[in-house]
């Protein structure tokens, strides 16, 4: 759980620095990964997530992300995380 919480903090840090490469490095490198970016309903697969992250960072240059609420729960050998943020 500590690693999942650290991942959340790393996400906010990479976003706030506008570092698309660091942001993308935090995702599972799989066609099965799903993300829910701020400006899209969803992005499925690592290629779609990388594209969405690049567009988001470019369009929101200088925006700051604050994690308002973060939840991580273990599910077998994985962790499911969700929360709310302020942008």
Backbone atoms as SQL, in Angstrom:
CREATE TABLE atoms (id INTEGER PRIMARY KEY, chain TEXT, resi INTEGER, resn TEXT, atom TEXT, x REAL, y REAL, z REAL);
INSERT INTO atoms VALUES
  (1, 'A', 1, 'UNK', 'N', 0.815, -1.183, 0.000),
  (2, 'A', 1, 'UNK', 'CA', 0.000, 0.000, 0.000),
  (3, 'A', 1, 'UNK', 'C', 0.866, 1.257, 0.000),
  (4, 'A', 2, 'UNK', 'N', 2.007, 1.182, 0.660),
  (5, 'A', 2, 'UNK', 'CA', 2.909, 2.341, 0.666),
  (6, 'A', 2, 'UNK', 'C', 3.351, 2.680, -0.756),
  (7, 'A', 3, 'UNK', 'N', 3.600, 1.648, -1.561),
  (8, 'A', 3, 'UNK', 'CA', 4.025, 1.880, -2.943),
  (9, 'A', 3, 'UNK', 'C', 2.899, 2.528, -3.745),
  (10, 'A', 4, 'UNK', 'N', 1.659, 2.118, -3.515),
  (11, 'A', 4, 'UNK', 'CA', 0.522, 2.714, -4.231),
  (12, 'A', 4, 'UNK', 'C', 0.350, 4.175, -3.834),
  (13, 'A', 5, 'UNK', 'N', 0.506, 4.476, -2.560),
  (14, 'A', 5, 'UNK', 'CA', 0.402, 5.867, -2.110),
  (15, 'A', 5, 'UNK', 'C', 1.542, 6.719, -2.665),
  (16, 'A', 6, 'UNK', 'N', 2.733, 6.142, -2.733),
  (17, 'A', 6, 'UNK', 'CA', 3.879, 6.859, -3.314),
  (18, 'A', 6, 'UNK', 'C', 3.650, 7.111, -4.804),
  (19, 'A', 7, 'UNK', 'N', 3.013, 6.162, -5.478),
  (20, 'A', 7, 'UNK', 'CA', 2.696, 6.326, -6.896),
  (21, 'A', 7, 'UNK', 'C', 1.762, 7.512, -7.099),
  (22, 'A', 8, 'UNK', 'N', 0.765, 7.653, -6.230),
  (23, 'A', 8, 'UNK', 'CA', -0.147, 8.804, -6.303),
  (24, 'A', 8, 'UNK', 'C', 0.630, 10.116, -6.183),
  (25, 'A', 9, 'UNK', 'N', 1.536, 10.167, -5.221),
  (26, 'A', 9, 'UNK', 'CA', 2.334, 11.382, -5.009),
  (27, 'A', 9, 'UNK', 'C', 3.237, 11.650, -6.214),
  (28, 'A', 10, 'UNK', 'N', 3.810, 10.597, -6.785),
  (29, 'A', 10, 'UNK', 'CA', 4.664, 10.753, -7.966),
  (30, 'A', 10, 'UNK', 'C', 3.860, 11.253, -9.158),
  (31, 'A', 11, 'UNK', 'N', 2.620, 10.794, -9.286),
  (32, 'A', 11, 'UNK', 'CA', 1.752, 11.239, -10.372),
  (33, 'A', 11, 'UNK', 'C', 1.523, 12.745, -10.279),
  (34, 'A', 12, 'UNK', 'N', 1.130, 13.209, -9.090),
  (35, 'A', 12, 'UNK', 'CA', 0.881, 14.639, -8.900),
  (36, 'A', 12, 'UNK', 'C', 2.147, 15.446, -9.164),
  (37, 'A', 13, 'UNK', 'N', 3.279, 14.952, -8.691),
  (38, 'A', 13, 'UNK', 'CA', 4.544, 15.660, -8.898),
  (39, 'A', 13, 'UNK', 'C', 4.884, 15.762, -10.383),
  (40, 'A', 14, 'UNK', 'N', 4.790, 14.650, -11.119),
  (41, 'A', 14, 'UNK', 'CA', 5.102, 14.663, -12.556),
  (42, 'A', 14, 'UNK', 'C', 4.143, 15.578, -13.312),
  (43, 'A', 15, 'UNK', 'N', 2.865, 15.515, -12.975),
  (44, 'A', 15, 'UNK', 'CA', 1.879, 16.378, -13.638),
  (45, 'A', 15, 'UNK', 'C', 2.208, 17.847, -13.386),
  (46, 'A', 16, 'UNK', 'N', 2.459, 18.175, -12.135),
  (47, 'A', 16, 'UNK', 'CA', 2.713, 19.574, -11.771),
  (48, 'A', 16, 'UNK', 'C', 3.995, 20.125, -12.381),
  (49, 'A', 17, 'UNK', 'N', 4.949, 19.267, -12.688),
  (50, 'A', 17, 'UNK', 'CA', 6.173, 19.688, -13.378),
  (51, 'A', 17, 'UNK', 'C', 5.985, 19.706, -14.892),
  (52, 'A', 18, 'UNK', 'N', 4.849, 19.183, -15.371),
  (53, 'A', 18, 'UNK', 'CA', 4.611, 19.116, -16.816),
  (54, 'A', 18, 'UNK', 'C', 5.499, 18.095, -17.496),
  (55, 'A', 19, 'UNK', 'N', 5.931, 17.074, -16.766),
  (56, 'A', 19, 'UNK', 'CA', 6.860, 16.060, -17.267),
  (57, 'A', 19, 'UNK', 'C', 6.084, 14.858, -17.804),
  (58, 'A', 20, 'UNK', 'N', 5.781, 14.894, -19.098),
  (59, 'A', 20, 'UNK', 'CA', 4.980, 13.840, -19.726),
  (60, 'A', 20, 'UNK', 'C', 5.680, 12.486, -19.644),
  (61, 'A', 21, 'UNK', 'N', 6.989, 12.452, -19.851),
  (62, 'A', 21, 'UNK', 'CA', 7.718, 11.181, -19.803),
  (63, 'A', 21, 'UNK', 'C', 7.638, 10.554, -18.411),
  (64, 'A', 22, 'UNK', 'N', 7.823, 11.360, -17.382),
  (65, 'A', 22, 'UNK', 'CA', 7.737, 10.845, -16.009),
  (66, 'A', 22, 'UNK', 'C', 6.317, 10.385, -15.697),
  (67, 'A', 23, 'UNK', 'N', 5.342, 11.129, -16.183),
  (68, 'A', 23, 'UNK', 'CA', 3.944, 10.758, -15.975),
  (69, 'A', 23, 'UNK', 'C', 3.654, 9.418, -16.638),
  (70, 'A', 24, 'UNK', 'N', 4.058, 9.265, -17.890),
  (71, 'A', 24, 'UNK', 'CA', 3.798, 8.023, -18.626),
  (72, 'A', 24, 'UNK', 'C', 4.517, 6.824, -18.026),
  (73, 'A', 25, 'UNK', 'N', 5.676, 7.051, -17.432),
  (74, 'A', 25, 'UNK', 'CA', 6.448, 5.958, -16.832),
  (75, 'A', 25, 'UNK', 'C', 5.735, 5.344, -15.631),
  (76, 'A', 26, 'UNK', 'N', 4.745, 6.012, -15.091),
  (77, 'A', 26, 'UNK', 'CA', 4.036, 5.512, -13.917),
  (78, 'A', 26, 'UNK', 'C', 2.943, 4.495, -14.257),
  (79, 'A', 27, 'UNK', 'N', 2.628, 4.358, -15.537),
  (80, 'A', 27, 'UNK', 'CA', 1.546, 3.462, -15.952),
  (81, 'A', 27, 'UNK', 'C', 2.052, 2.069, -16.271),
  (82, 'A', 28, 'UNK', 'N', 1.187, 1.093, -16.061),
  (83, 'A', 28, 'UNK', 'CA', 1.442, -0.285, -16.452),
  (84, 'A', 28, 'UNK', 'C', 1.561, -0.314, -17.967),
  (85, 'A', 29, 'UNK', 'N', 2.644, -0.836, -18.485),
  (86, 'A', 29, 'UNK', 'CA', 2.896, -0.865, -19.929),
  (87, 'A', 29, 'UNK', 'C', 2.135, -2.040, -20.543),
  (88, 'A', 30, 'UNK', 'N', 0.832, -1.840, -20.743),
  (89, 'A', 30, 'UNK', 'CA', -0.024, -2.918, -21.223),
  (90, 'A', 30, 'UNK', 'C', -1.162, -2.371, -22.074),
  (91, 'A', 31, 'UNK', 'N', -1.604, -3.180, -22.993),
  (92, 'A', 31, 'UNK', 'CA', -2.789, -2.823, -23.784),
  (93, 'A', 31, 'UNK', 'C', -4.047, -2.880, -22.929),
  (94, 'A', 32, 'UNK', 'N', -3.974, -3.501, -21.756),
  (95, 'A', 32, 'UNK', 'CA', -5.131, -3.662, -20.878),
  (96, 'A', 32, 'UNK', 'C', -5.326, -2.513, -19.894),
  (97, 'A', 33, 'UNK', 'N', -4.337, -1.652, -19.760),
  (98, 'A', 33, 'UNK', 'CA', -4.436, -0.569, -18.778),
  (99, 'A', 33, 'UNK', 'C', -5.498, 0.443, -19.212),
  (100, 'A', 34, 'UNK', 'N', -6.220, 0.976, -18.228),
  (101, 'A', 34, 'UNK', 'CA', -7.266, 1.959, -18.488),
  (102, 'A', 34, 'UNK', 'C', -7.034, 3.152, -17.566),
  (103, 'A', 35, 'UNK', 'N', -7.197, 4.347, -18.122),
  (104, 'A', 35, 'UNK', 'CA', -7.065, 5.578, -17.352),
  (105, 'A', 35, 'UNK', 'C', -8.266, 6.465, -17.640),
  (106, 'A', 36, 'UNK', 'N', -8.552, 7.356, -16.725),
  (107, 'A', 36, 'UNK', 'CA', -9.654, 8.297, -16.877),
  (108, 'A', 36, 'UNK', 'C', -9.111, 9.715, -16.748),
  (109, 'A', 37, 'UNK', 'N', -8.512, 10.221, -17.834),
  (110, 'A', 37, 'UNK', 'CA', -7.906, 11.553, -17.810),
  (111, 'A', 37, 'UNK', 'C', -8.945, 12.645, -17.539),
  (112, 'A', 38, 'UNK', 'N', -8.459, 13.775, -17.100),
  (113, 'A', 38, 'UNK', 'CA', -9.345, 14.892, -16.747),
  (114, 'A', 38, 'UNK', 'C', -10.188, 15.365, -17.920),
  (115, 'A', 39, 'UNK', 'N', -9.666, 15.274, -19.132),
  (116, 'A', 39, 'UNK', 'CA', -10.375, 15.838, -20.277),
  (117, 'A', 39, 'UNK', 'C', -10.940, 14.792, -21.233),
  (118, 'A', 40, 'UNK', 'N', -10.956, 13.517, -20.820),
  (119, 'A', 40, 'UNK', 'CA', -11.531, 12.430, -21.620),
  (120, 'A', 40, 'UNK', 'C', -12.362, 11.528, -20.717),
  (121, 'A', 41, 'UNK', 'N', -13.274, 10.791, -21.308),
  (122, 'A', 41, 'UNK', 'CA', -14.020, 9.807, -20.526),
  (123, 'A', 41, 'UNK', 'C', -13.119, 8.656, -20.115),
  (124, 'A', 42, 'UNK', 'N', -12.276, 8.187, -21.047),
  (125, 'A', 42, 'UNK', 'CA', -11.315, 7.138, -20.722),
  (126, 'A', 42, 'UNK', 'C', -10.273, 7.032, -21.823),
  (127, 'A', 43, 'UNK', 'N', -9.157, 6.429, -21.453),
  (128, 'A', 43, 'UNK', 'CA', -8.105, 6.093, -22.408),
  (129, 'A', 43, 'UNK', 'C', -7.758, 4.633, -22.147),
  (130, 'A', 44, 'UNK', 'N', -7.870, 3.795, -23.168),
  (131, 'A', 44, 'UNK', 'CA', -7.602, 2.357, -23.028),
  (132, 'A', 44, 'UNK', 'C', -6.316, 1.995, -23.747),
  (133, 'A', 45, 'UNK', 'N', -5.421, 1.341, -23.019),
  (134, 'A', 45, 'UNK', 'CA', -4.142, 0.917, -23.579),
  (135, 'A', 45, 'UNK', 'C', -3.081, 1.978, -23.374),
  (136, 'A', 46, 'UNK', 'N', -1.850, 1.526, -23.249),
  (137, 'A', 46, 'UNK', 'CA', -0.757, 2.449, -22.929),
  (138, 'A', 46, 'UNK', 'C', -0.547, 3.486, -24.019),
  (139, 'A', 47, 'UNK', 'N', -0.736, 3.112, -25.280),
  (140, 'A', 47, 'UNK', 'CA', -0.547, 4.090, -26.362),
  (141, 'A', 47, 'UNK', 'C', -1.570, 5.214, -26.254),
  (142, 'A', 48, 'UNK', 'N', -2.819, 4.884, -25.979),
  (143, 'A', 48, 'UNK', 'CA', -3.865, 5.904, -25.838),
  (144, 'A', 48, 'UNK', 'C', -3.615, 6.774, -24.614),
  (145, 'A', 49, 'UNK', 'N', -3.127, 6.180, -23.542),
  (146, 'A', 49, 'UNK', 'CA', -2.843, 6.935, -22.323),
  (147, 'A', 49, 'UNK', 'C', -1.686, 7.901, -22.555),
  (148, 'A', 50, 'UNK', 'N', -0.643, 7.440, -23.227),
  (149, 'A', 50, 'UNK', 'CA', 0.493, 8.323, -23.517),
  (150, 'A', 50, 'UNK', 'C', 0.060, 9.512, -24.370),
  (151, 'A', 51, 'UNK', 'N', -0.766, 9.251, -25.370),
  (152, 'A', 51, 'UNK', 'CA', -1.273, 10.322, -26.229),
  (153, 'A', 51, 'UNK', 'C', -2.142, 11.299, -25.432),
  (154, 'A', 52, 'UNK', 'N', -3.012, 10.766, -24.598),
  (155, 'A', 52, 'UNK', 'CA', -3.892, 11.617, -23.789),
  (156, 'A', 52, 'UNK', 'C', -3.080, 12.466, -22.818),
  (157, 'A', 53, 'UNK', 'N', -2.070, 11.866, -22.181),
  (158, 'A', 53, 'UNK', 'CA', -1.239, 12.620, -21.243),
  (159, 'A', 53, 'UNK', 'C', -0.500, 13.756, -21.938),
  (160, 'A', 54, 'UNK', 'N', 0.023, 13.495, -23.116),
  (161, 'A', 54, 'UNK', 'CA', 0.740, 14.538, -23.858),
  (162, 'A', 54, 'UNK', 'C', -0.195, 15.699, -24.191),
  (163, 'A', 55, 'UNK', 'N', -1.404, 15.385, -24.635),
  (164, 'A', 55, 'UNK', 'CA', -2.377, 16.432, -24.970),
  (165, 'A', 55, 'UNK', 'C', -2.802, 17.204, -23.726),
  (166, 'A', 56, 'UNK', 'N', -3.028, 16.494, -22.631),
  (167, 'A', 56, 'UNK', 'CA', -3.448, 17.154, -21.394),
  (168, 'A', 56, 'UNK', 'C', -2.380, 18.107, -20.882),
  (169, 'A', 57, 'UNK', 'N', -1.143, 17.637, -20.815),
  (170, 'A', 57, 'UNK', 'CA', -0.041, 18.483, -20.323),
  (171, 'A', 57, 'UNK', 'C', 0.128, 19.707, -21.222),
  (172, 'A', 58, 'UNK', 'N', 0.043, 19.513, -22.530),
  (173, 'A', 58, 'UNK', 'CA', 0.207, 20.635, -23.465),
  (174, 'A', 58, 'UNK', 'C', -0.924, 21.646, -23.326),
  (175, 'A', 59, 'UNK', 'N', -2.141, 21.170, -23.161),
  (176, 'A', 59, 'UNK', 'CA', -3.278, 22.089, -23.101),
  (177, 'A', 59, 'UNK', 'C', -3.450, 22.742, -21.734),
  (178, 'A', 60, 'UNK', 'N', -2.885, 22.142, -20.701),
  (179, 'A', 60, 'UNK', 'CA', -3.030, 22.682, -19.347),
  (180, 'A', 60, 'UNK', 'C', -1.690, 23.122, -18.767),
  (181, 'A', 61, 'UNK', 'N', -0.802, 23.591, -19.637),
  (182, 'A', 61, 'UNK', 'CA', 0.526, 23.999, -19.207),
  (183, 'A', 61, 'UNK', 'C', 0.440, 24.932, -17.998),
  (184, 'A', 62, 'UNK', 'N', 1.154, 24.561, -16.949),
  (185, 'A', 62, 'UNK', 'CA', 1.183, 25.373, -15.740),
  (186, 'A', 62, 'UNK', 'C', 0.097, 25.040, -14.732),
  (187, 'A', 63, 'UNK', 'N', -0.860, 24.202, -15.116),
  (188, 'A', 63, 'UNK', 'CA', -1.924, 23.815, -14.179),
  (189, 'A', 63, 'UNK', 'C', -1.331, 22.978, -13.049),
  (190, 'A', 64, 'UNK', 'N', -1.930, 23.065, -11.889),
  (191, 'A', 64, 'UNK', 'CA', -1.470, 22.308, -10.739),
  (192, 'A', 64, 'UNK', 'C', -2.550, 21.326, -10.301),
  (193, 'A', 65, 'UNK', 'N', -2.151, 20.098, -10.052),
  (194, 'A', 65, 'UNK', 'CA', -3.040, 19.033, -9.627),
  (195, 'A', 65, 'UNK', 'C', -2.827, 18.782, -8.146),
  (196, 'A', 66, 'UNK', 'N', -3.907, 18.775, -7.405),
  (197, 'A', 66, 'UNK', 'CA', -3.863, 18.459, -5.973),
  (198, 'A', 66, 'UNK', 'C', -4.757, 17.263, -5.725),
  (199, 'A', 67, 'UNK', 'N', -4.222, 16.229, -5.081),
  (200, 'A', 67, 'UNK', 'CA', -5.043, 15.082, -4.725),
  (201, 'A', 67, 'UNK', 'C', -5.889, 15.451, -3.511),
  (202, 'A', 68, 'UNK', 'N', -7.190, 15.444, -3.689),
  (203, 'A', 68, 'UNK', 'CA', -8.122, 15.812, -2.624),
  (204, 'A', 68, 'UNK', 'C', -8.480, 14.581, -1.797),
  (205, 'A', 69, 'UNK', 'N', -8.624, 13.472, -2.476),
  (206, 'A', 69, 'UNK', 'CA', -9.018, 12.223, -1.824),
  (207, 'A', 69, 'UNK', 'C', -8.389, 11.081, -2.604),
  (208, 'A', 70, 'UNK', 'N', -7.747, 10.168, -1.923),
  (209, 'A', 70, 'UNK', 'CA', -7.073, 9.064, -2.590),
  (210, 'A', 70, 'UNK', 'C', -7.376, 7.767, -1.857),
  (211, 'A', 71, 'UNK', 'N', -7.750, 6.740, -2.622),
  (212, 'A', 71, 'UNK', 'CA', -8.058, 5.424, -2.050),
  (213, 'A', 71, 'UNK', 'C', -7.301, 4.371, -2.828),
  (214, 'A', 72, 'UNK', 'N', -6.654, 3.479, -2.116),
  (215, 'A', 72, 'UNK', 'CA', -5.968, 2.339, -2.720),
  (216, 'A', 72, 'UNK', 'C', -6.325, 1.115, -1.901),
  (217, 'A', 73, 'UNK', 'N', -6.843, 0.085, -2.587),
  (218, 'A', 73, 'UNK', 'CA', -7.190, -1.141, -1.873),
  (219, 'A', 73, 'UNK', 'C', -6.550, -2.334, -2.579),
  (220, 'A', 74, 'UNK', 'N', -6.027, -3.282, -1.795),
  (221, 'A', 74, 'UNK', 'CA', -5.440, -4.475, -2.407),
  (222, 'A', 74, 'UNK', 'C', -6.540, -5.395, -2.929),
  (223, 'A', 75, 'UNK', 'N', -6.310, -5.935, -4.121),
  (224, 'A', 75, 'UNK', 'CA', -7.211, -6.912, -4.723),
  (225, 'A', 75, 'UNK', 'C', -6.318, -8.025, -5.269),
  (226, 'A', 76, 'UNK', 'N', -6.185, -9.079, -4.506),
  (227, 'A', 76, 'UNK', 'CA', -5.245, -10.137, -4.881),
  (228, 'A', 76, 'UNK', 'C', -3.835, -9.578, -4.871),
  (229, 'A', 77, 'UNK', 'N', -3.131, -9.728, -5.986),
  (230, 'A', 77, 'UNK', 'CA', -1.770, -9.223, -6.087),
  (231, 'A', 77, 'UNK', 'C', -1.705, -7.846, -6.727),
  (232, 'A', 78, 'UNK', 'N', -2.858, -7.225, -6.906),
  (233, 'A', 78, 'UNK', 'CA', -2.927, -5.898, -7.525),
  (234, 'A', 78, 'UNK', 'C', -3.491, -4.895, -6.524),
  (235, 'A', 79, 'UNK', 'N', -3.473, -3.645, -6.914),
  (236, 'A', 79, 'UNK', 'CA', -4.069, -2.574, -6.119),
  (237, 'A', 79, 'UNK', 'C', -5.003, -1.796, -7.029),
  (238, 'A', 80, 'UNK', 'N', -6.190, -1.540, -6.555),
  (239, 'A', 80, 'UNK', 'CA', -7.137, -0.702, -7.274),
  (240, 'A', 80, 'UNK', 'C', -7.158, 0.650, -6.577),
  (241, 'A', 81, 'UNK', 'N', -6.972, 1.697, -7.363),
  (242, 'A', 81, 'UNK', 'CA', -6.930, 3.033, -6.778),
  (243, 'A', 81, 'UNK', 'C', -7.903, 3.967, -7.467),
  (244, 'A', 82, 'UNK', 'N', -8.453, 4.880, -6.699),
  (245, 'A', 82, 'UNK', 'CA', -9.331, 5.912, -7.226),
  (246, 'A', 82, 'UNK', 'C', -9.320, 7.080, -6.260),
  (247, 'A', 83, 'UNK', 'N', -9.871, 8.176, -6.694),
  (248, 'A', 83, 'UNK', 'CA', -9.920, 9.327, -5.817),
  (249, 'A', 83, 'UNK', 'C', -10.474, 10.549, -6.533),
  (250, 'A', 84, 'UNK', 'N', -10.289, 11.667, -5.889),
  (251, 'A', 84, 'UNK', 'CA', -10.721, 12.956, -6.455),
  (252, 'A', 84, 'UNK', 'C', -9.529, 13.882, -6.452),
  (253, 'A', 85, 'UNK', 'N', -9.559, 14.802, -7.399),
  (254, 'A', 85, 'UNK', 'CA', -8.465, 15.757, -7.497),
  (255, 'A', 85, 'UNK', 'C', -9.005, 17.132, -7.829),
  (256, 'A', 86, 'UNK', 'N', -8.191, 18.128, -7.560),
  (257, 'A', 86, 'UNK', 'CA', -8.505, 19.509, -7.929),
  (258, 'A', 86, 'UNK', 'C', -7.458, 19.913, -8.955),
  (259, 'A', 87, 'UNK', 'N', -7.920, 20.517, -10.040),
  (260, 'A', 87, 'UNK', 'CA', -7.008, 20.905, -11.091),
  (261, 'A', 87, 'UNK', 'C', -7.140, 22.377, -11.341);
